[in-house]
mmCIF file of C-alpha atoms in Angstrom:
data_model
loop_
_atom_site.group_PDB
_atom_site.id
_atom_site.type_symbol
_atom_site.label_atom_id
_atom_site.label_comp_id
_atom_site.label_asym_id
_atom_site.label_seq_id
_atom_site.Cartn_x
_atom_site.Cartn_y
_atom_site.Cartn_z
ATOM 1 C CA UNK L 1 44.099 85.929 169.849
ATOM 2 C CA UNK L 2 45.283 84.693 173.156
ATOM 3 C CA UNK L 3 44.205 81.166 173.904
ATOM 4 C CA UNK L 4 41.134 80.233 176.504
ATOM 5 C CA UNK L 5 42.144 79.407 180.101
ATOM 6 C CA UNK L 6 41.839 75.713 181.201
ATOM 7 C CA UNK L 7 38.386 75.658 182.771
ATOM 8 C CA UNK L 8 38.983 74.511 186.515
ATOM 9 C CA UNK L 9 37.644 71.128 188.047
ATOM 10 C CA UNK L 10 34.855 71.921 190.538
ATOM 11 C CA UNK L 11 35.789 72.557 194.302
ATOM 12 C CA UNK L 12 33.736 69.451 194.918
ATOM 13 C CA UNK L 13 34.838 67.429 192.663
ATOM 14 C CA UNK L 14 38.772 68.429 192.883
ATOM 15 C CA UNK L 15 38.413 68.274 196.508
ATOM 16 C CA UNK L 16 37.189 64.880 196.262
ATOM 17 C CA UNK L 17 39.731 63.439 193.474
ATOM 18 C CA UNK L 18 42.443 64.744 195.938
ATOM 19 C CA UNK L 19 41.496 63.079 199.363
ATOM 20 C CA UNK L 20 40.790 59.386 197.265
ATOM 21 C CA UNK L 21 44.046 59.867 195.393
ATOM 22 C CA UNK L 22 46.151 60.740 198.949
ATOM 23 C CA UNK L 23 43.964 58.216 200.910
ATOM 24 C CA UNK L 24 45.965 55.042 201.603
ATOM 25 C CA UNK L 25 42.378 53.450 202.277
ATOM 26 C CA UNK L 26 41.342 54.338 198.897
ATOM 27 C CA UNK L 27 44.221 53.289 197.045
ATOM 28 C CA UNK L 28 44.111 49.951 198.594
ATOM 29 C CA UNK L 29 40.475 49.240 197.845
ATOM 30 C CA UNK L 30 40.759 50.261 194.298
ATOM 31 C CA UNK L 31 43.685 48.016 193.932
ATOM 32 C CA UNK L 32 42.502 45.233 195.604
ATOM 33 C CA UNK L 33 39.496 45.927 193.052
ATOM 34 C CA UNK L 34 41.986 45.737 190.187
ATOM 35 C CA UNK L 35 43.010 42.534 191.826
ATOM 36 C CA UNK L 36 39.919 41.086 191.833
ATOM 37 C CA UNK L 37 38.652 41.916 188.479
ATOM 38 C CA UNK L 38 41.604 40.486 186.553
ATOM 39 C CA UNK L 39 41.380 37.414 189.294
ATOM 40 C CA UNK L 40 37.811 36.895 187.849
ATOM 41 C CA UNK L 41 38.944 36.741 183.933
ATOM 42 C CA UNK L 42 42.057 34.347 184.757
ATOM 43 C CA UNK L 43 39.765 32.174 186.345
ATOM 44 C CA UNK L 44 37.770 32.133 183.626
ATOM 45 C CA UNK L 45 40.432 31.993 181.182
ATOM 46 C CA UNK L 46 41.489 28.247 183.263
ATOM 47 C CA UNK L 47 38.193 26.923 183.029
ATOM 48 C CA UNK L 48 38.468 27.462 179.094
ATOM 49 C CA UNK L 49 41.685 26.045 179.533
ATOM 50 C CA UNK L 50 40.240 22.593 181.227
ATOM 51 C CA UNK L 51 37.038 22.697 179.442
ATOM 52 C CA UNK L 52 38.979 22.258 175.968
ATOM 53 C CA UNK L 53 41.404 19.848 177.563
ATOM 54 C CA UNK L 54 38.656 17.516 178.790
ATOM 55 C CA UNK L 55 36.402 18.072 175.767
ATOM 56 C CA UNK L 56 38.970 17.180 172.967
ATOM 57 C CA UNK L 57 42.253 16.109 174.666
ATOM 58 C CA UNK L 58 43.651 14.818 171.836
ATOM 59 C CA UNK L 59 44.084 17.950 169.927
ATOM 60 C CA UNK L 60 47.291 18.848 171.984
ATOM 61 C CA UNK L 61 48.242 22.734 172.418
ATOM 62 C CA UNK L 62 46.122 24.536 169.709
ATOM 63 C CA UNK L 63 46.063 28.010 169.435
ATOM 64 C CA UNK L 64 42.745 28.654 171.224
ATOM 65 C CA UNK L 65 44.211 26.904 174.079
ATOM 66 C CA UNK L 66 47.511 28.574 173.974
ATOM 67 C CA UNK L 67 45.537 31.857 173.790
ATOM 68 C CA UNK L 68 43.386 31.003 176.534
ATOM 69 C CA UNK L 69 45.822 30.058 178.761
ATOM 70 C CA UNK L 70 48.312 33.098 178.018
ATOM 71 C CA UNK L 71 45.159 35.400 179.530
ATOM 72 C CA UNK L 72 45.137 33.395 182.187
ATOM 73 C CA UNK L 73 49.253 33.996 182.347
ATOM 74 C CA UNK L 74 48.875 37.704 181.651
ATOM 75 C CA UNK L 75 45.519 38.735 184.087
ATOM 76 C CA UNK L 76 46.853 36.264 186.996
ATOM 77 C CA UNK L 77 50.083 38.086 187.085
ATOM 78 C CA UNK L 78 48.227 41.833 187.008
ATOM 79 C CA UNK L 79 45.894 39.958 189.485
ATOM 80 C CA UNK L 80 49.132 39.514 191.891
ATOM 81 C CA UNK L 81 50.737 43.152 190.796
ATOM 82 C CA UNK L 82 47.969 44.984 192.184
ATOM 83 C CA UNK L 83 47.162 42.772 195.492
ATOM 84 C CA UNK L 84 50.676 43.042 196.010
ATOM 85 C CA UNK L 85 51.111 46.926 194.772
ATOM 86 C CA UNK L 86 52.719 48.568 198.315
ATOM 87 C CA UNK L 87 55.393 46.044 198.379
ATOM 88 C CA UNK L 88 55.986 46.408 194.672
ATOM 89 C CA UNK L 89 56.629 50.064 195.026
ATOM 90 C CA UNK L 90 59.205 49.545 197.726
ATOM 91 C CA UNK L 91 61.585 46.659 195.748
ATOM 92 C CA UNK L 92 64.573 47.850 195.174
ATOM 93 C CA UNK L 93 66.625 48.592 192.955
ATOM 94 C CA UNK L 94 63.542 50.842 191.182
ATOM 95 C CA UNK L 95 64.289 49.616 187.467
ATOM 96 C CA UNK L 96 62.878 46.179 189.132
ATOM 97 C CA UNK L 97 59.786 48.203 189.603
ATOM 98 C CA UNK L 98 59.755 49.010 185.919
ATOM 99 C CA UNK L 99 60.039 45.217 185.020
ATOM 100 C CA UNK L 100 57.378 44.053 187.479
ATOM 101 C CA UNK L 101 55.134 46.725 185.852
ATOM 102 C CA UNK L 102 55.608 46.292 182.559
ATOM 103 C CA UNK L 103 56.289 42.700 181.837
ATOM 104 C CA UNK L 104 52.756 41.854 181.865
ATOM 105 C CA UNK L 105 51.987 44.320 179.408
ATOM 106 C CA UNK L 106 54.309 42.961 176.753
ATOM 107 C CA UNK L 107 52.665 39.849 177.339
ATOM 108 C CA UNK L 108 48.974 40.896 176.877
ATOM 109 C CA UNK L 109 50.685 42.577 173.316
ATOM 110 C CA UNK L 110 52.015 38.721 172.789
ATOM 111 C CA UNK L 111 48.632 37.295 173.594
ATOM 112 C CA UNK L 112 46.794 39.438 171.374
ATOM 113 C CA UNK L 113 49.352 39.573 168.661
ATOM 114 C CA UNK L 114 48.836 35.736 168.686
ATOM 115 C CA UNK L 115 44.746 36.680 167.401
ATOM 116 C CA UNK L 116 45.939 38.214 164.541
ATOM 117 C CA UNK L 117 48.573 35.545 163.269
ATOM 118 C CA UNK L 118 45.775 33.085 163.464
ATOM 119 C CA UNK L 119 43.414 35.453 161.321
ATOM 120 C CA UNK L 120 46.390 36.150 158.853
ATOM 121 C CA UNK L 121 46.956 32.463 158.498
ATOM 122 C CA UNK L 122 43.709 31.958 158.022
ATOM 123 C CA UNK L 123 43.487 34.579 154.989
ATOM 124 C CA UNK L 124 46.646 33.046 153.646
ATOM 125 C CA UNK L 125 45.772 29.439 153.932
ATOM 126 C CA UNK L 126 42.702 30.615 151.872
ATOM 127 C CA UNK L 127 44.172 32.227 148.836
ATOM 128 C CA UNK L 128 46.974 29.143 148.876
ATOM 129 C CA UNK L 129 50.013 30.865 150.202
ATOM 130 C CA UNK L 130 52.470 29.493 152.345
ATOM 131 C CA UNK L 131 52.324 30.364 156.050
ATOM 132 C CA UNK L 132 55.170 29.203 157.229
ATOM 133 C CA UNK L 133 56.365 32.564 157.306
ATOM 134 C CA UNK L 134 53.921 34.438 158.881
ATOM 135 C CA UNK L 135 54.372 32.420 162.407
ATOM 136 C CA UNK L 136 58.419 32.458 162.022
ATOM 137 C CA UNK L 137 58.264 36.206 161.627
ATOM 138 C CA UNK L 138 55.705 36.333 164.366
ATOM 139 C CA UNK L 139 58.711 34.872 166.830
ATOM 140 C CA UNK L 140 61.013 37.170 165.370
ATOM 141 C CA UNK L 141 58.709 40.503 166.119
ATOM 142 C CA UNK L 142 58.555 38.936 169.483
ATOM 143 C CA UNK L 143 61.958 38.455 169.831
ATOM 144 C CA UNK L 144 62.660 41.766 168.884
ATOM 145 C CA UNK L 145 60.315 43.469 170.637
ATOM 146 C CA UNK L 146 61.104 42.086 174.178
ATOM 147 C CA UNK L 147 65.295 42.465 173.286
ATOM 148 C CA UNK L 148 64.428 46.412 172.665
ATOM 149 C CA UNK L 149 62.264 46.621 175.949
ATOM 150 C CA UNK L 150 65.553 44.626 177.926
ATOM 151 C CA UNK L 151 67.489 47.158 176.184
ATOM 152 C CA UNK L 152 65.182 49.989 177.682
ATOM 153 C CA UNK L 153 65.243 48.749 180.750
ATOM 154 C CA UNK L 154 69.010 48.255 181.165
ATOM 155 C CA UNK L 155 69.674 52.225 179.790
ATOM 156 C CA UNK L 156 67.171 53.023 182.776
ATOM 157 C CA UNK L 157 69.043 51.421 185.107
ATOM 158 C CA UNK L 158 72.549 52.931 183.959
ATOM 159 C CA UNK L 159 70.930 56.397 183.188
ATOM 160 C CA UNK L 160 67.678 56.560 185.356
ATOM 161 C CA UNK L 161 66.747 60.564 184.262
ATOM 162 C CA UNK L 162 63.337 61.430 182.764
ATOM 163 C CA UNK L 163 63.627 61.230 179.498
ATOM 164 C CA UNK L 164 64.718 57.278 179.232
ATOM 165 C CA UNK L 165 61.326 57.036 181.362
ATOM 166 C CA UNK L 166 59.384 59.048 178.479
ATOM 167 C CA UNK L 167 60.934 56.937 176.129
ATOM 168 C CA UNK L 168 60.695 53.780 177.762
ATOM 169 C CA UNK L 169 56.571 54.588 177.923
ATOM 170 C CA UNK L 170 56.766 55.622 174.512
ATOM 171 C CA UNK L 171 58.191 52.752 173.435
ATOM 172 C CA UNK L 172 54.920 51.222 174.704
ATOM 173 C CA UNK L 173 52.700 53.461 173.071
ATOM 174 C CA UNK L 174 54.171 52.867 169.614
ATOM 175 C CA UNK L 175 53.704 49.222 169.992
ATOM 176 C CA UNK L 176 50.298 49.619 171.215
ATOM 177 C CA UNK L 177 49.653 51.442 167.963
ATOM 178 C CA UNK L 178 51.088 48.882 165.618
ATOM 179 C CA UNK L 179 49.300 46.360 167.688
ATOM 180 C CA UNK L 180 46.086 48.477 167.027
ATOM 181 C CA UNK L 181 46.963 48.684 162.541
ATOM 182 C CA UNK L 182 47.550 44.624 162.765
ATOM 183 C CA UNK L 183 44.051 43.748 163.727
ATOM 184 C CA UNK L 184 42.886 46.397 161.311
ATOM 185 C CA UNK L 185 44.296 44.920 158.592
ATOM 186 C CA UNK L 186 44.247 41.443 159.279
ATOM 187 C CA UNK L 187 41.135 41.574 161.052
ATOM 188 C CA UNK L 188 39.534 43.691 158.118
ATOM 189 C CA UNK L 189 40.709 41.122 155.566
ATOM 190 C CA UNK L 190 39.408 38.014 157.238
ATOM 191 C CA UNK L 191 36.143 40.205 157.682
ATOM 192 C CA UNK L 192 36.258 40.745 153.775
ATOM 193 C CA UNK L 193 36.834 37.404 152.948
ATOM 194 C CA UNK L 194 33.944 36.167 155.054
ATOM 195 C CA UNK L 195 31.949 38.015 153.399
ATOM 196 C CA UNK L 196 32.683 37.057 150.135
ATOM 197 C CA UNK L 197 31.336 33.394 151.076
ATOM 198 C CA UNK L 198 28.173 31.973 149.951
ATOM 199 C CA UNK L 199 25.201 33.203 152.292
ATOM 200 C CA UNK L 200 24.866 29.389 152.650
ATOM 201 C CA UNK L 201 27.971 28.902 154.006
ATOM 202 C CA UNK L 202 27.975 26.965 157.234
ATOM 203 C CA UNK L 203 28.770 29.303 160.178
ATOM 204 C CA UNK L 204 29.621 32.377 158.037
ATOM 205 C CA UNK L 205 27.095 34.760 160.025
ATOM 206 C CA UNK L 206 28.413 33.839 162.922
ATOM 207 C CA UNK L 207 32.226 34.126 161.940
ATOM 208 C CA UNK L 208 31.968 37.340 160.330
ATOM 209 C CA UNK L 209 30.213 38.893 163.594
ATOM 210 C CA UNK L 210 32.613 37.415 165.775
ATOM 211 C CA UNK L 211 35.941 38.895 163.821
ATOM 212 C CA UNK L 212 34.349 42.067 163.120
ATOM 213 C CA UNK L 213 33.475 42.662 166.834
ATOM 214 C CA UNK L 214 36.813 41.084 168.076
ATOM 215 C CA UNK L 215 38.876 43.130 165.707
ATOM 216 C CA UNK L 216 37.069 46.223 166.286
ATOM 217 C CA UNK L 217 37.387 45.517 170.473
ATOM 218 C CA UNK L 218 40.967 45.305 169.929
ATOM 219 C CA UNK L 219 41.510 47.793 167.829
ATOM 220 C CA UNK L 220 40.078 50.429 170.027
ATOM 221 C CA UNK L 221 42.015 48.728 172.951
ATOM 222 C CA UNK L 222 45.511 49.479 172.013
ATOM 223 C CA UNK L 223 44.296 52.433 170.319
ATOM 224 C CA UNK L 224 43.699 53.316 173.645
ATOM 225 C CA UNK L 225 46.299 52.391 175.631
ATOM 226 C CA UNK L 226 48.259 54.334 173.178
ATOM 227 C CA UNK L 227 46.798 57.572 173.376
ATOM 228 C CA UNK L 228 46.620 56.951 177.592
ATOM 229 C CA UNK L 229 50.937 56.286 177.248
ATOM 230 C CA UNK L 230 51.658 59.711 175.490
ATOM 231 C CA UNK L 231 49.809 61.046 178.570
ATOM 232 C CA UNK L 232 51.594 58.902 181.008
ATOM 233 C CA UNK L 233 54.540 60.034 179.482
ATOM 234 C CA UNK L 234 54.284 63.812 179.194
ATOM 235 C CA UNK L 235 52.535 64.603 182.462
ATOM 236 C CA UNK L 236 53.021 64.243 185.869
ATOM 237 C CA UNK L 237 49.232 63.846 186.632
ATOM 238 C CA UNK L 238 48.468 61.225 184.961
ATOM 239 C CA UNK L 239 51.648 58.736 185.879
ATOM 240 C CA UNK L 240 50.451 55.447 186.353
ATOM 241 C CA UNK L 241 53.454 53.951 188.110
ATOM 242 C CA UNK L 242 52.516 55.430 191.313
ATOM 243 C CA UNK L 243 50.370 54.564 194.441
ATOM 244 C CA UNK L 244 48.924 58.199 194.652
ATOM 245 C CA UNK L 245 47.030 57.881 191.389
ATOM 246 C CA UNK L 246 44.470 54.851 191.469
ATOM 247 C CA UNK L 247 41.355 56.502 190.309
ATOM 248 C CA UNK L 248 43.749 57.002 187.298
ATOM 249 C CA UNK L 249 44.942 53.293 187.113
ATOM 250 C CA UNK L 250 40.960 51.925 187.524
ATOM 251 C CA UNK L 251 40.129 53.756 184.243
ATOM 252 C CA UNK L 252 43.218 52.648 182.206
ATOM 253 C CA UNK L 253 43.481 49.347 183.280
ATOM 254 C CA UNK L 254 39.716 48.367 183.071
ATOM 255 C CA UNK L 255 39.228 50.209 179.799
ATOM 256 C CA UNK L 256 42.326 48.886 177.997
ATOM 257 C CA UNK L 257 42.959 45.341 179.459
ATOM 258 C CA UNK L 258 40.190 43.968 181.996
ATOM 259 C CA UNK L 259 37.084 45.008 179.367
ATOM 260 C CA UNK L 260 38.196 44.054 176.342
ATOM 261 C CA UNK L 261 39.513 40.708 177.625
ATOM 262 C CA UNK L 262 36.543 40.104 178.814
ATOM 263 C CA UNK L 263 34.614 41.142 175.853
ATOM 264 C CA UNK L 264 36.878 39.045 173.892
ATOM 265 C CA UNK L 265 37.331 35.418 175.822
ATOM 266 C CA UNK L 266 32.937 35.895 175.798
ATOM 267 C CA UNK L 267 32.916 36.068 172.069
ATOM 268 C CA UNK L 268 35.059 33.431 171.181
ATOM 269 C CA UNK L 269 33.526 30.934 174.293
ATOM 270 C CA UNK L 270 32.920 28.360 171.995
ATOM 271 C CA UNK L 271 34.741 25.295 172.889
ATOM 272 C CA UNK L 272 35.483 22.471 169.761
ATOM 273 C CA UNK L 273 33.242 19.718 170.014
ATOM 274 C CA UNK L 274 33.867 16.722 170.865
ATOM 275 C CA UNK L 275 35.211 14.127 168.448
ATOM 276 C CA UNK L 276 32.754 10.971 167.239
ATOM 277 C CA UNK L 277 34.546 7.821 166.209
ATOM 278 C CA UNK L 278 33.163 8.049 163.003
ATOM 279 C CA UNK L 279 35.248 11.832 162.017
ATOM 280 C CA UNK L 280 38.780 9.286 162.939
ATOM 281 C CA UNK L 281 40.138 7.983 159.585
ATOM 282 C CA UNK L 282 42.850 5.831 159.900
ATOM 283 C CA UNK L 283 45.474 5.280 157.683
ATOM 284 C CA UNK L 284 45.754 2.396 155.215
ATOM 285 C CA UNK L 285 48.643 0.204 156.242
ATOM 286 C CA UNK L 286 50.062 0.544 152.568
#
């Protein structure tokens, strides 16, 4: 049986998606509303960022703080990408273009990746195991990670044809979908060991809500951006590395990175309180 023809967009509507796509006007308002957006959530990743500071200064760099102020890293640099987007497209050579693009990408998957060590730390610390390793092989993923997108980058340079591109955005998609597995499972087993607490455990409502809804948010995120990357990298029409498609770069980047960093840095908005003389105990002098 022969297969159903694509059912056309409406003349309206295609008519429409074509003149805001090919509209400079257009494409500079929705990127200066990209702009904007991810402005909003790195400021409000830098007040977190002083509000801890000034509330309990003597903890040093924890890990909420680190993770607050890596979104405020990651959504200030988008921020400048897409105020900034026309010149972007013109540096030269083009594989700089790549790196401008994608380098704050691979540090949202750092930031995030971050979430999950400190939930799988968590679950180890609990059952008595050592955690040393988790963070050292949390580096070395990193490390890994980053030397295989260098890699990628430099074969682009020396061999810029279509198919290191599809594998360059592949490349992202697989890592969005391993992202997407780690919060599963580590986000599912801090879930299920919260709920194995007493009901009468202090804060344990409030913990298990705020892992199951971060862990779901997140997993749905990269879940997303993954799917979105096989498309970037198989058609044309929905390349996100151009000017000519910003309708196209609202959705992704406001479903996949400006929402659920939003959603996220709300939930966990609680801020450590602040130290009492009486919780200091210092040591004996013997």
């Amino acid at each position: 049986m022969a297969s159903a023809a694509p059912v056309p967009m409406p003349a309206v509507f295609a008519g429409w998606w074509e003149r805001v796509n090919g509209s400079p006007a257009w494409q500079d308002g929705i990127f200066w509303a990209l702009a904007a957006l991810y402005g909003l959530v790195a400021a409000s990743s830098f007040i977190q960022v002083a509000r801890i500071q000034q509330r309990v200064p003597e903890y040093g760099w924890t890990t909420q703080k680190v993770f607050q102020f890596l979104n405020f890293v990651v959504n200030g640099a988008r921020c400048s990408v897409f105020a900034f987007r026309r010149q972007v497209q013109q540096v030269n050579p083009q594989i700089f273009q790549h790196v401008i693009l994608d380098l704050p990408g691979l540090a949202f998957f750092t930031t995030y990746a971050m979430l999950a060590l400190f939930w799988a730390e968590i679950s180890y610390q609990a059952r008595g195991l050592d955690t040393d390793g988790l963070r050292s092989g949390f580096y070395a993923i990193n490390g890994v990670i980053y030397a295989i997108r260098v890699l990628l980058w430099g074969l682009l340079w020396w061999n810029p044809n279509p198919s290191m591109l599809i594998l360059s955005k592949l490349f992202v998609a697989g890592l969005s979908f391993s992202a997407a597995l780690g919060f599963l499972l580590y986000g599912g087993r801090l879930f299920l060991m919260l709920k194995r607490f007493p009901i009468e455990s202090k804060g344990r409502q409030q913990k298990l809500s705020e892992v199951g809804r971060v862990a779901a948010i997140c997993s749905c995120c990269f879940l997303a951006r993954c799917v979105m990357m096989c498309f970037n990298a198989f058609d044309k029409e929905a390349d996100l590395d151009v000017l000519d498609h910003p309708i196209l770069n609202f959705v992704y980047y406001l479903l996949v990175e400006i929402l659920p960093s939003s959603l996220v840095l709300y939930i966990l908005r609680r801020i450590p309180s602040k130290l009492r003389l009486s919780q200091y105990h210092p040591l004996s002098s013997g």
